[in-house]
């Protein structure tokens, strides 16, 4: 699995944007009190009902958002927090790029590329005169 995660770690931002795993805004009720162990920027964003600037939004199995924060440097874990600001796991980051190894299966499913249906073929441009 390590061979799969290294390229994923490098391509994660583009992958999430291209595959629809990223949501521009999360419309949900902010938690009454975010987890005090969550980063201050996440706590403040959740109280204000907005997405933190350094976060990718994934969908948890319950349909609520989960926030994958980007670490300030390459050897730090990229933590994932649930909609209430509770730590879930770190799917990526760290020295080998494999995260903390403690993510539930739904995280890996949310990070997988989504297949888009093939585009409709262009209408024939041959016009009869």
Short mmCIF file of N, CA and C in Angstrom, two decimals:
data_model
loop_
_atom_site.label_atom_id
_atom_site.label_comp_id
_atom_site.label_asym_id
_atom_site.label_seq_id
_atom_site.Cartn_x
_atom_site.Cartn_y
_atom_site.Cartn_z
N UNK A 1 0.81 -1.19 0.00
CA UNK A 1 0.00 0.00 0.00
C UNK A 1 0.86 1.26 0.00
N UNK A 2 2.09 1.18 0.51
CA UNK A 2 2.97 2.33 0.57
C UNK A 2 3.25 2.89 -0.82
N UNK A 3 3.41 2.00 -1.82
CA UNK A 3 3.66 2.45 -3.18
C UNK A 3 2.50 3.26 -3.73
N UNK A 4 1.29 2.92 -3.34
CA UNK A 4 0.11 3.64 -3.79
C UNK A 4 0.01 5.01 -3.12
N UNK A 5 0.35 5.10 -1.84
CA UNK A 5 0.14 6.33 -1.09
C UNK A 5 1.13 7.43 -1.43
N UNK A 6 2.35 7.09 -1.81
CA UNK A 6 3.34 8.12 -2.10
C UNK A 6 2.89 9.00 -3.26
N UNK A 7 2.49 8.43 -4.41
CA UNK A 7 1.99 9.31 -5.47
C UNK A 7 0.70 10.01 -5.08
N UNK A 8 -0.13 9.35 -4.28
CA UNK A 8 -1.38 9.96 -3.86
C UNK A 8 -1.10 11.21 -3.02
N UNK A 9 -0.13 11.11 -2.13
CA UNK A 9 0.22 12.25 -1.29
C UNK A 9 0.62 13.45 -2.13
N UNK A 10 1.37 13.20 -3.20
CA UNK A 10 1.84 14.29 -4.04
C UNK A 10 0.71 14.86 -4.89
N UNK A 11 -0.22 14.03 -5.28
CA UNK A 11 -1.27 14.47 -6.20
C UNK A 11 -2.60 14.74 -5.50
N UNK A 12 -2.66 14.66 -4.19
CA UNK A 12 -3.92 14.77 -3.47
C UNK A 12 -4.70 16.04 -3.78
N UNK A 13 -4.11 17.23 -3.74
CA UNK A 13 -4.92 18.42 -4.02
C UNK A 13 -5.54 18.39 -5.42
N UNK A 14 -4.75 18.07 -6.44
CA UNK A 14 -5.28 18.03 -7.80
C UNK A 14 -6.29 16.91 -7.95
N UNK A 15 -6.03 15.79 -7.31
CA UNK A 15 -6.92 14.64 -7.40
C UNK A 15 -8.29 14.97 -6.82
N UNK A 16 -8.32 15.60 -5.69
CA UNK A 16 -9.60 15.94 -5.07
C UNK A 16 -10.37 16.96 -5.90
N UNK A 17 -9.66 17.93 -6.45
CA UNK A 17 -10.33 18.91 -7.29
C UNK A 17 -10.90 18.27 -8.55
N UNK A 18 -10.11 17.42 -9.19
CA UNK A 18 -10.51 16.84 -10.46
C UNK A 18 -11.58 15.77 -10.32
N UNK A 19 -11.67 15.15 -9.17
CA UNK A 19 -12.58 14.02 -9.03
C UNK A 19 -13.88 14.35 -8.32
N UNK A 20 -14.03 15.55 -7.87
CA UNK A 20 -15.27 15.88 -7.19
C UNK A 20 -15.25 15.54 -5.72
N UNK A 21 -14.10 15.16 -5.17
CA UNK A 21 -14.00 14.86 -3.75
C UNK A 21 -13.93 16.12 -2.92
N UNK A 22 -13.79 17.25 -3.56
CA UNK A 22 -13.70 18.53 -2.87
C UNK A 22 -15.01 19.27 -3.01
N UNK A 23 -15.48 19.82 -1.94
CA UNK A 23 -16.70 20.60 -1.96
C UNK A 23 -16.33 22.03 -1.66
N UNK A 24 -16.81 22.95 -2.47
CA UNK A 24 -16.42 24.35 -2.32
C UNK A 24 -16.88 24.93 -0.99
N UNK A 25 -18.06 24.58 -0.56
CA UNK A 25 -18.53 25.08 0.71
C UNK A 25 -19.37 24.01 1.39
N UNK A 26 -19.30 24.00 2.67
CA UNK A 26 -20.05 23.00 3.43
C UNK A 26 -21.19 23.71 4.13
N UNK A 27 -22.40 23.32 3.83
CA UNK A 27 -23.56 23.93 4.44
C UNK A 27 -24.05 22.98 5.53
N UNK A 28 -23.73 23.26 6.73
CA UNK A 28 -24.19 22.48 7.87
C UNK A 28 -24.18 23.37 9.09
N UNK A 29 -24.89 22.96 10.09
CA UNK A 29 -24.91 23.73 11.32
C UNK A 29 -23.57 23.59 12.02
N UNK A 30 -22.97 24.70 12.42
CA UNK A 30 -21.69 24.59 13.12
C UNK A 30 -21.88 23.89 14.46
N UNK A 31 -20.87 23.16 14.91
CA UNK A 31 -21.00 22.48 16.20
C UNK A 31 -21.12 23.50 17.33
N UNK A 32 -21.77 23.09 18.38
CA UNK A 32 -21.93 23.98 19.53
C UNK A 32 -20.56 24.38 20.07
N UNK A 33 -19.67 23.43 20.18
CA UNK A 33 -18.33 23.70 20.69
C UNK A 33 -17.36 22.74 20.00
N UNK A 34 -16.51 23.23 19.07
CA UNK A 34 -15.53 22.35 18.44
C UNK A 34 -14.59 21.73 19.47
N UNK A 35 -14.04 20.60 19.12
CA UNK A 35 -13.09 19.89 19.97
C UNK A 35 -11.94 20.83 20.33
N UNK A 36 -11.65 21.01 21.61
CA UNK A 36 -10.58 21.93 22.01
C UNK A 36 -9.19 21.48 21.56
N UNK A 37 -9.04 20.22 21.16
CA UNK A 37 -7.73 19.77 20.68
C UNK A 37 -7.53 20.05 19.20
N UNK A 38 -8.60 20.47 18.50
CA UNK A 38 -8.49 20.82 17.08
C UNK A 38 -7.71 22.12 16.94
N UNK A 39 -7.04 22.32 15.81
CA UNK A 39 -6.32 23.58 15.61
C UNK A 39 -7.26 24.78 15.75
N UNK A 40 -6.73 25.86 16.24
CA UNK A 40 -7.51 27.07 16.47
C UNK A 40 -8.20 27.54 15.19
N UNK A 41 -7.50 27.47 14.04
CA UNK A 41 -8.10 27.92 12.79
C UNK A 41 -9.32 27.08 12.43
N UNK A 42 -9.28 25.79 12.70
CA UNK A 42 -10.43 24.92 12.43
C UNK A 42 -11.56 25.23 13.40
N UNK A 43 -11.25 25.40 14.67
CA UNK A 43 -12.28 25.72 15.66
C UNK A 43 -13.01 27.00 15.28
N UNK A 44 -12.25 28.03 14.90
CA UNK A 44 -12.86 29.31 14.54
C UNK A 44 -13.71 29.17 13.28
N UNK A 45 -13.20 28.47 12.27
CA UNK A 45 -13.96 28.30 11.03
C UNK A 45 -15.27 27.55 11.29
N UNK A 46 -15.23 26.51 12.11
CA UNK A 46 -16.44 25.75 12.42
C UNK A 46 -17.45 26.60 13.17
N UNK A 47 -16.98 27.40 14.11
CA UNK A 47 -17.89 28.29 14.84
C UNK A 47 -18.56 29.29 13.90
N UNK A 48 -17.80 29.73 12.87
CA UNK A 48 -18.32 30.70 11.91
C UNK A 48 -19.08 30.03 10.77
N UNK A 49 -19.11 28.70 10.75
CA UNK A 49 -19.84 27.98 9.71
C UNK A 49 -19.17 28.03 8.35
N UNK A 50 -17.86 28.09 8.31
CA UNK A 50 -17.15 28.13 7.03
C UNK A 50 -16.07 27.05 6.99
N UNK A 51 -15.50 26.86 5.81
CA UNK A 51 -14.44 25.87 5.61
C UNK A 51 -13.10 26.56 5.83
N UNK A 52 -12.20 25.95 6.61
CA UNK A 52 -10.87 26.55 6.79
C UNK A 52 -10.13 26.66 5.47
N UNK A 53 -9.30 27.67 5.34
CA UNK A 53 -8.57 27.92 4.09
C UNK A 53 -7.64 26.78 3.71
N UNK A 54 -7.07 26.11 4.68
CA UNK A 54 -6.10 25.05 4.37
C UNK A 54 -6.72 23.66 4.41
N UNK A 55 -8.02 23.56 4.09
CA UNK A 55 -8.70 22.26 4.21
C UNK A 55 -9.33 21.82 2.90
N UNK A 56 -9.28 20.51 2.68
CA UNK A 56 -10.06 19.86 1.64
C UNK A 56 -11.25 19.24 2.34
N UNK A 57 -12.39 19.27 1.70
CA UNK A 57 -13.59 18.73 2.32
C UNK A 57 -13.93 17.39 1.70
N UNK A 58 -14.00 16.37 2.54
CA UNK A 58 -14.43 15.04 2.12
C UNK A 58 -15.81 14.79 2.71
N UNK A 59 -16.52 13.84 2.18
CA UNK A 59 -17.82 13.48 2.73
C UNK A 59 -17.68 12.22 3.57
N UNK A 60 -18.11 12.31 4.81
CA UNK A 60 -18.12 11.16 5.70
C UNK A 60 -19.31 10.28 5.34
N UNK A 61 -19.36 9.04 5.82
CA UNK A 61 -20.47 8.15 5.50
C UNK A 61 -21.84 8.71 5.89
N UNK A 62 -21.88 9.56 6.92
CA UNK A 62 -23.16 10.13 7.34
C UNK A 62 -23.56 11.35 6.49
N UNK A 63 -22.74 11.67 5.47
CA UNK A 63 -23.05 12.79 4.59
C UNK A 63 -22.52 14.13 5.06
N UNK A 64 -22.03 14.16 6.26
CA UNK A 64 -21.49 15.41 6.80
C UNK A 64 -20.05 15.60 6.31
N UNK A 65 -19.56 16.83 6.34
CA UNK A 65 -18.20 17.05 5.86
C UNK A 65 -17.15 16.57 6.86
N UNK A 66 -16.00 16.26 6.32
CA UNK A 66 -14.80 15.98 7.10
C UNK A 66 -13.70 16.83 6.49
N UNK A 67 -12.86 17.41 7.31
CA UNK A 67 -11.88 18.39 6.86
C UNK A 67 -10.47 17.81 6.91
N UNK A 68 -9.86 17.70 5.73
CA UNK A 68 -8.47 17.24 5.63
C UNK A 68 -7.60 18.48 5.57
N UNK A 69 -6.89 18.74 6.65
CA UNK A 69 -6.04 19.92 6.73
C UNK A 69 -4.67 19.62 6.14
N UNK A 70 -4.09 20.61 5.50
CA UNK A 70 -2.75 20.44 4.95
C UNK A 70 -1.74 20.91 5.98
N UNK A 71 -0.73 20.10 6.19
CA UNK A 71 0.31 20.42 7.15
C UNK A 71 1.24 21.50 6.59
N UNK A 72 1.92 22.23 7.47
CA UNK A 72 2.80 23.30 7.00
C UNK A 72 4.07 22.79 6.32
N UNK A 73 4.39 21.52 6.50
CA UNK A 73 5.61 21.00 5.90
C UNK A 73 5.42 19.54 5.52
N UNK A 74 6.33 19.05 4.76
CA UNK A 74 6.25 17.72 4.16
C UNK A 74 6.35 16.56 5.14
N UNK A 75 6.99 16.75 6.27
CA UNK A 75 7.17 15.62 7.19
C UNK A 75 6.13 15.59 8.32
N UNK A 76 5.11 16.42 8.22
CA UNK A 76 4.05 16.44 9.22
C UNK A 76 2.85 15.66 8.70
N UNK A 77 2.07 15.10 9.60
CA UNK A 77 0.84 14.43 9.21
C UNK A 77 -0.18 15.46 8.73
N UNK A 78 -1.04 15.06 7.79
CA UNK A 78 -2.17 15.87 7.34
C UNK A 78 -3.40 15.35 8.06
N UNK A 79 -3.84 16.03 9.11
CA UNK A 79 -4.93 15.51 9.94
C UNK A 79 -6.30 15.68 9.30
N UNK A 80 -7.18 14.73 9.59
CA UNK A 80 -8.56 14.76 9.13
C UNK A 80 -9.44 14.92 10.36
N UNK A 81 -10.35 15.89 10.31
CA UNK A 81 -11.28 16.16 11.41
C UNK A 81 -12.71 15.99 10.91
N UNK A 82 -13.59 15.53 11.79
CA UNK A 82 -14.99 15.37 11.40
C UNK A 82 -15.70 16.73 11.46
N UNK A 83 -16.99 16.74 11.18
CA UNK A 83 -17.77 17.98 11.12
C UNK A 83 -17.83 18.71 12.46
N UNK A 84 -17.59 17.98 13.54
CA UNK A 84 -17.60 18.59 14.87
C UNK A 84 -16.22 18.98 15.35
N UNK A 85 -15.22 18.85 14.47
CA UNK A 85 -13.86 19.24 14.84
C UNK A 85 -13.12 18.17 15.62
N UNK A 86 -13.61 16.92 15.61
CA UNK A 86 -12.91 15.83 16.31
C UNK A 86 -11.93 15.16 15.37
N UNK A 87 -10.75 14.88 15.86
CA UNK A 87 -9.71 14.22 15.07
C UNK A 87 -10.18 12.82 14.66
N UNK A 88 -10.01 12.49 13.37
CA UNK A 88 -10.36 11.17 12.86
C UNK A 88 -9.09 10.37 12.66
N UNK A 89 -8.16 10.89 11.87
CA UNK A 89 -6.91 10.21 11.57
C UNK A 89 -6.06 11.14 10.70
N UNK A 90 -4.92 10.65 10.26
CA UNK A 90 -4.07 11.38 9.32
C UNK A 90 -3.82 10.46 8.14
N UNK A 91 -4.58 10.61 7.04
CA UNK A 91 -4.42 9.69 5.92
C UNK A 91 -3.13 9.86 5.13
N UNK A 92 -2.55 11.03 5.18
CA UNK A 92 -1.32 11.28 4.44
C UNK A 92 -0.34 12.06 5.32
N UNK A 93 0.87 12.21 4.81
CA UNK A 93 1.88 12.99 5.50
C UNK A 93 2.79 12.12 6.35
N UNK A 94 3.68 12.77 7.06
CA UNK A 94 4.71 12.06 7.81
C UNK A 94 5.90 11.80 6.89
N UNK A 95 6.97 11.29 7.44
CA UNK A 95 8.17 11.06 6.64
C UNK A 95 7.93 10.16 5.43
N UNK A 96 7.28 9.00 5.57
CA UNK A 96 7.06 8.17 4.38
C UNK A 96 5.85 8.60 3.56
N UNK A 97 5.02 9.50 4.08
CA UNK A 97 3.85 9.95 3.35
C UNK A 97 2.61 9.10 3.52
N UNK A 98 2.69 8.09 4.40
CA UNK A 98 1.58 7.16 4.57
C UNK A 98 0.61 7.53 5.67
N UNK A 99 0.77 8.67 6.28
CA UNK A 99 -0.13 9.06 7.36
C UNK A 99 0.14 8.30 8.63
N UNK A 100 -0.85 8.28 9.53
CA UNK A 100 -0.65 7.62 10.83
C UNK A 100 -1.10 6.17 10.84
N UNK A 101 -1.70 5.69 9.74
CA UNK A 101 -2.11 4.29 9.66
C UNK A 101 -3.37 3.96 10.43
N UNK A 102 -4.08 4.96 10.93
CA UNK A 102 -5.25 4.69 11.76
C UNK A 102 -6.57 5.11 11.15
N UNK A 103 -6.64 5.22 9.84
CA UNK A 103 -7.88 5.72 9.21
C UNK A 103 -8.90 4.61 8.98
N UNK A 104 -10.17 4.93 9.19
CA UNK A 104 -11.22 3.95 8.87
C UNK A 104 -11.33 3.81 7.35
N UNK A 105 -11.96 2.74 6.91
CA UNK A 105 -12.08 2.45 5.48
C UNK A 105 -12.74 3.56 4.68
N UNK A 106 -13.71 4.25 5.27
CA UNK A 106 -14.42 5.26 4.49
C UNK A 106 -13.50 6.38 4.04
N UNK A 107 -12.42 6.63 4.79
CA UNK A 107 -11.48 7.69 4.40
C UNK A 107 -10.81 7.32 3.09
N UNK A 108 -10.37 6.06 2.98
CA UNK A 108 -9.69 5.62 1.75
C UNK A 108 -10.66 5.65 0.58
N UNK A 109 -11.91 5.29 0.83
CA UNK A 109 -12.92 5.34 -0.24
C UNK A 109 -13.16 6.77 -0.68
N UNK A 110 -13.20 7.72 0.26
CA UNK A 110 -13.43 9.12 -0.08
C UNK A 110 -12.26 9.72 -0.86
N UNK A 111 -11.07 9.17 -0.67
CA UNK A 111 -9.89 9.69 -1.37
C UNK A 111 -9.68 9.07 -2.75
N UNK A 112 -10.45 8.05 -3.08
CA UNK A 112 -10.29 7.39 -4.39
C UNK A 112 -10.85 8.27 -5.50
N UNK A 113 -10.22 8.22 -6.67
CA UNK A 113 -10.75 8.98 -7.80
C UNK A 113 -12.14 8.49 -8.16
N UNK A 114 -12.99 9.40 -8.50
CA UNK A 114 -14.35 9.04 -8.92
C UNK A 114 -14.39 9.03 -10.43
N UNK A 115 -15.04 8.03 -10.95
CA UNK A 115 -15.14 7.94 -12.40
C UNK A 115 -16.32 8.77 -12.87
N UNK A 116 -16.05 9.62 -13.84
CA UNK A 116 -17.10 10.43 -14.44
C UNK A 116 -17.66 9.67 -15.63
N UNK A 117 -18.93 9.88 -15.91
CA UNK A 117 -19.47 9.24 -17.11
C UNK A 117 -18.79 9.83 -18.34
N UNK A 118 -18.66 9.05 -19.41
CA UNK A 118 -18.03 9.61 -20.61
C UNK A 118 -18.87 10.75 -21.16
N UNK A 119 -18.21 11.75 -21.75
CA UNK A 119 -18.97 12.88 -22.28
C UNK A 119 -19.82 12.42 -23.47
N UNK A 120 -20.91 13.12 -23.69
CA UNK A 120 -21.75 12.82 -24.84
C UNK A 120 -20.95 13.12 -26.10
N UNK A 121 -21.07 12.28 -27.11
CA UNK A 121 -20.35 12.58 -28.35
C UNK A 121 -20.89 13.86 -28.96
N UNK A 122 -19.98 14.59 -29.61
CA UNK A 122 -20.38 15.84 -30.26
C UNK A 122 -21.35 15.54 -31.38
N UNK A 123 -22.35 16.37 -31.54
CA UNK A 123 -23.28 16.15 -32.65
C UNK A 123 -22.55 16.25 -33.98
N UNK A 124 -23.02 15.51 -34.93
CA UNK A 124 -22.40 15.49 -36.25
C UNK A 124 -22.47 16.88 -36.86
N UNK A 125 -21.34 17.32 -37.40
CA UNK A 125 -21.30 18.66 -37.99
C UNK A 125 -21.56 18.61 -39.49
N UNK A 126 -21.91 17.45 -40.00
CA UNK A 126 -22.21 17.37 -41.44
C UNK A 126 -23.64 17.79 -41.67
N UNK A 127 -23.78 18.88 -42.31
CA UNK A 127 -25.11 19.42 -42.61
C UNK A 127 -25.45 19.14 -44.07
N UNK A 128 -26.66 18.79 -44.30
CA UNK A 128 -27.09 18.55 -45.68
C UNK A 128 -27.65 19.83 -46.24
N UNK A 129 -27.30 20.11 -47.45
CA UNK A 129 -27.78 21.34 -48.09
C UNK A 129 -28.70 21.03 -49.20
#
